[in-house]
mmCIF file of C-alpha atoms in Angstrom:
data_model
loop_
_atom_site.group_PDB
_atom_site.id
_atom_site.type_symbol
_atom_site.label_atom_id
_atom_site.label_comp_id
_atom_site.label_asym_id
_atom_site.label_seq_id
_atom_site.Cartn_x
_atom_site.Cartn_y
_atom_site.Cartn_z
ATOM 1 C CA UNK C 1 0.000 0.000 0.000
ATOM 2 C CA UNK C 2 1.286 3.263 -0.883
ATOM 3 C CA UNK C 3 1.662 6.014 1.592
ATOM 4 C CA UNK C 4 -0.393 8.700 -0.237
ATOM 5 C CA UNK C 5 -0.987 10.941 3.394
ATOM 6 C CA UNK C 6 2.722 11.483 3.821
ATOM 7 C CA UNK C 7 4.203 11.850 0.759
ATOM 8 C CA UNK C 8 1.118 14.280 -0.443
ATOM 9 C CA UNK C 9 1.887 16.059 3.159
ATOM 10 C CA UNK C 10 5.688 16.695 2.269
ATOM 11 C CA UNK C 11 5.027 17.763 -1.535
ATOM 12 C CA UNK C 12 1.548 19.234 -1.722
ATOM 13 C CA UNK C 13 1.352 22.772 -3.155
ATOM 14 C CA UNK C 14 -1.087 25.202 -4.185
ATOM 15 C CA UNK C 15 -1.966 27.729 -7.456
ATOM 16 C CA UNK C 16 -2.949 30.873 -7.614
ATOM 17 C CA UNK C 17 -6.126 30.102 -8.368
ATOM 18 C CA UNK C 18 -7.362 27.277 -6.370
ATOM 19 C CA UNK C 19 -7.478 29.867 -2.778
ATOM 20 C CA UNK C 20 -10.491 30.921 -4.324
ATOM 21 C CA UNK C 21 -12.107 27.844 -5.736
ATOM 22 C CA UNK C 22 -11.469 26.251 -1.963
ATOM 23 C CA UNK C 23 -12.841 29.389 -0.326
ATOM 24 C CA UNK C 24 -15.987 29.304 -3.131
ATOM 25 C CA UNK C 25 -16.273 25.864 -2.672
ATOM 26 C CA UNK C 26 -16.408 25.323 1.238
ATOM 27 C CA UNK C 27 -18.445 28.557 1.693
ATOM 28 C CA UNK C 28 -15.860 30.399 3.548
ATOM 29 C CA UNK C 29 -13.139 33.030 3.143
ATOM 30 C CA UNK C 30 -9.879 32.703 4.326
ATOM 31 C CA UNK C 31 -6.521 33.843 3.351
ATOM 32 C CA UNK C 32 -3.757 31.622 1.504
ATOM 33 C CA UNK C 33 -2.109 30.904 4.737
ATOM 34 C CA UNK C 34 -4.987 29.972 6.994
ATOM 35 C CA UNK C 35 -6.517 27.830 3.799
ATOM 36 C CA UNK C 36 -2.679 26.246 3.324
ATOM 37 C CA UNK C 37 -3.300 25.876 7.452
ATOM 38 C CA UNK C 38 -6.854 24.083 7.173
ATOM 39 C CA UNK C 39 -5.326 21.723 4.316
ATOM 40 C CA UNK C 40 -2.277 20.366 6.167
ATOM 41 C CA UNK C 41 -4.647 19.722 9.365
ATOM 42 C CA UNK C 42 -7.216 17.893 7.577
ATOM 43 C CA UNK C 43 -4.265 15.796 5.433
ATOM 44 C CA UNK C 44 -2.794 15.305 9.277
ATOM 45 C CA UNK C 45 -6.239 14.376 10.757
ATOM 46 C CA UNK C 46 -7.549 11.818 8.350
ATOM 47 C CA UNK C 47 -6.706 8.645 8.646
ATOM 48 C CA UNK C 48 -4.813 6.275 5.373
ATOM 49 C CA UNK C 49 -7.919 4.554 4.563
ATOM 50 C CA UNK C 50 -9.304 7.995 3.963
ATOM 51 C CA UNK C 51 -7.078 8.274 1.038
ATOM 52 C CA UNK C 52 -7.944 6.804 -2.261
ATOM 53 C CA UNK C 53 -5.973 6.482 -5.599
ATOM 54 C CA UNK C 54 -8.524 7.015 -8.624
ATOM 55 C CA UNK C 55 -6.937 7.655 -11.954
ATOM 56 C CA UNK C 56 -4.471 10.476 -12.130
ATOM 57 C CA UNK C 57 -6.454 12.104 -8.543
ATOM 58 C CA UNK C 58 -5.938 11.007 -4.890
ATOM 59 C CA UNK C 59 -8.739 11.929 -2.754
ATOM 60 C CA UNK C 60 -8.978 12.300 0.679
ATOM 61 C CA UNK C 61 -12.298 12.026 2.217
ATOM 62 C CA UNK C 62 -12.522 13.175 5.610
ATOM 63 C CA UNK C 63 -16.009 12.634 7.244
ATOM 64 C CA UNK C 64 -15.604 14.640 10.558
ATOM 65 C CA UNK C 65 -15.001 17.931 8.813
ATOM 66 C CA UNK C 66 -17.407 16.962 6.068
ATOM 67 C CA UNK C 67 -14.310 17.536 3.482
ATOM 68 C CA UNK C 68 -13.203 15.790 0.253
ATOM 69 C CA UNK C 69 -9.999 17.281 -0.951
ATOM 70 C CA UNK C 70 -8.612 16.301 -4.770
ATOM 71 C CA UNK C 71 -5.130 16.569 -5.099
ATOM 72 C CA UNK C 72 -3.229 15.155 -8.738
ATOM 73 C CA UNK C 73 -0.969 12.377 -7.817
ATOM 74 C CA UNK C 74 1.985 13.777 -10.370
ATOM 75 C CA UNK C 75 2.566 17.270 -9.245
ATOM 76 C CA UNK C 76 0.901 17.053 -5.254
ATOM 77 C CA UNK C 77 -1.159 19.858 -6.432
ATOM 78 C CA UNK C 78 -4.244 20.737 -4.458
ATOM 79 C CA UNK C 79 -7.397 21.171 -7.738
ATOM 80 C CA UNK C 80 -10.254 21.700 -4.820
ATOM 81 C CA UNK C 81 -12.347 20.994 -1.761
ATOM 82 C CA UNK C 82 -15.937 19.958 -1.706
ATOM 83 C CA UNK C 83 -18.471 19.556 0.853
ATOM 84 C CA UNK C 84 -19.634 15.651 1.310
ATOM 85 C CA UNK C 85 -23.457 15.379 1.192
ATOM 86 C CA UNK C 86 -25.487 13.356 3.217
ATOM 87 C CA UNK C 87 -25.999 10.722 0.400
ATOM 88 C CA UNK C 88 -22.055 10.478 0.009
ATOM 89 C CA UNK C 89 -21.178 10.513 3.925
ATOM 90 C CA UNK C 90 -23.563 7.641 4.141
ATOM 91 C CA UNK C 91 -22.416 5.570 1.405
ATOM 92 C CA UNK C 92 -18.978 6.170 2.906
ATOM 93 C CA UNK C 93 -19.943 4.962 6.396
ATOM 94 C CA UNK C 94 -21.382 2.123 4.784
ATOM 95 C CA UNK C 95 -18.562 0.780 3.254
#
């Protein structure tokens, strides 16, 4: 099993442009720094199992902060954060 949650935590990075698809995205508005912040928590906070490989994407789903992040496997580059829904967080809990 790869070890997606540390080598994502030592590499990840950011663009320009995804502060304010994240802040758009998760309804809030932060600054780089405290969304760069909120991103390393949540990538410290979930758990491996969180972390799945799909394609070129890894995403982490984190069910107690109600967070999915998508980050590209090749570059460690953050492309957003969405809300899970109820119908997601449920199928997740199922499984």
């Amino acid at each position: 099993m790869n070890n997606y949650k540390k080598e994502i935590s030592d590499k990840i990075c950011y663009t320009d442009l995804v502060y304010g698809r994240i802040n758009k995205k998760l309804n809030i508005d932060l600054s780089n720094d405290k969304i760069e912040e909120m991103i390393l928590t949540i990538l410290a906070e979930t758990n491996e199992t969180g972390y799945e490989k799909k394609g070129k994407n890894i995403y982490i789903t984190n069910l107690e902060r109600n967070i999915k992040l998508t980050i590209n496997s090749n570059t460690n580059r953050i492309i957003t954060a969405d809300k899970l829904n109820k119908i997601t967080r449920n199928r997740n809990i199922k499984s």
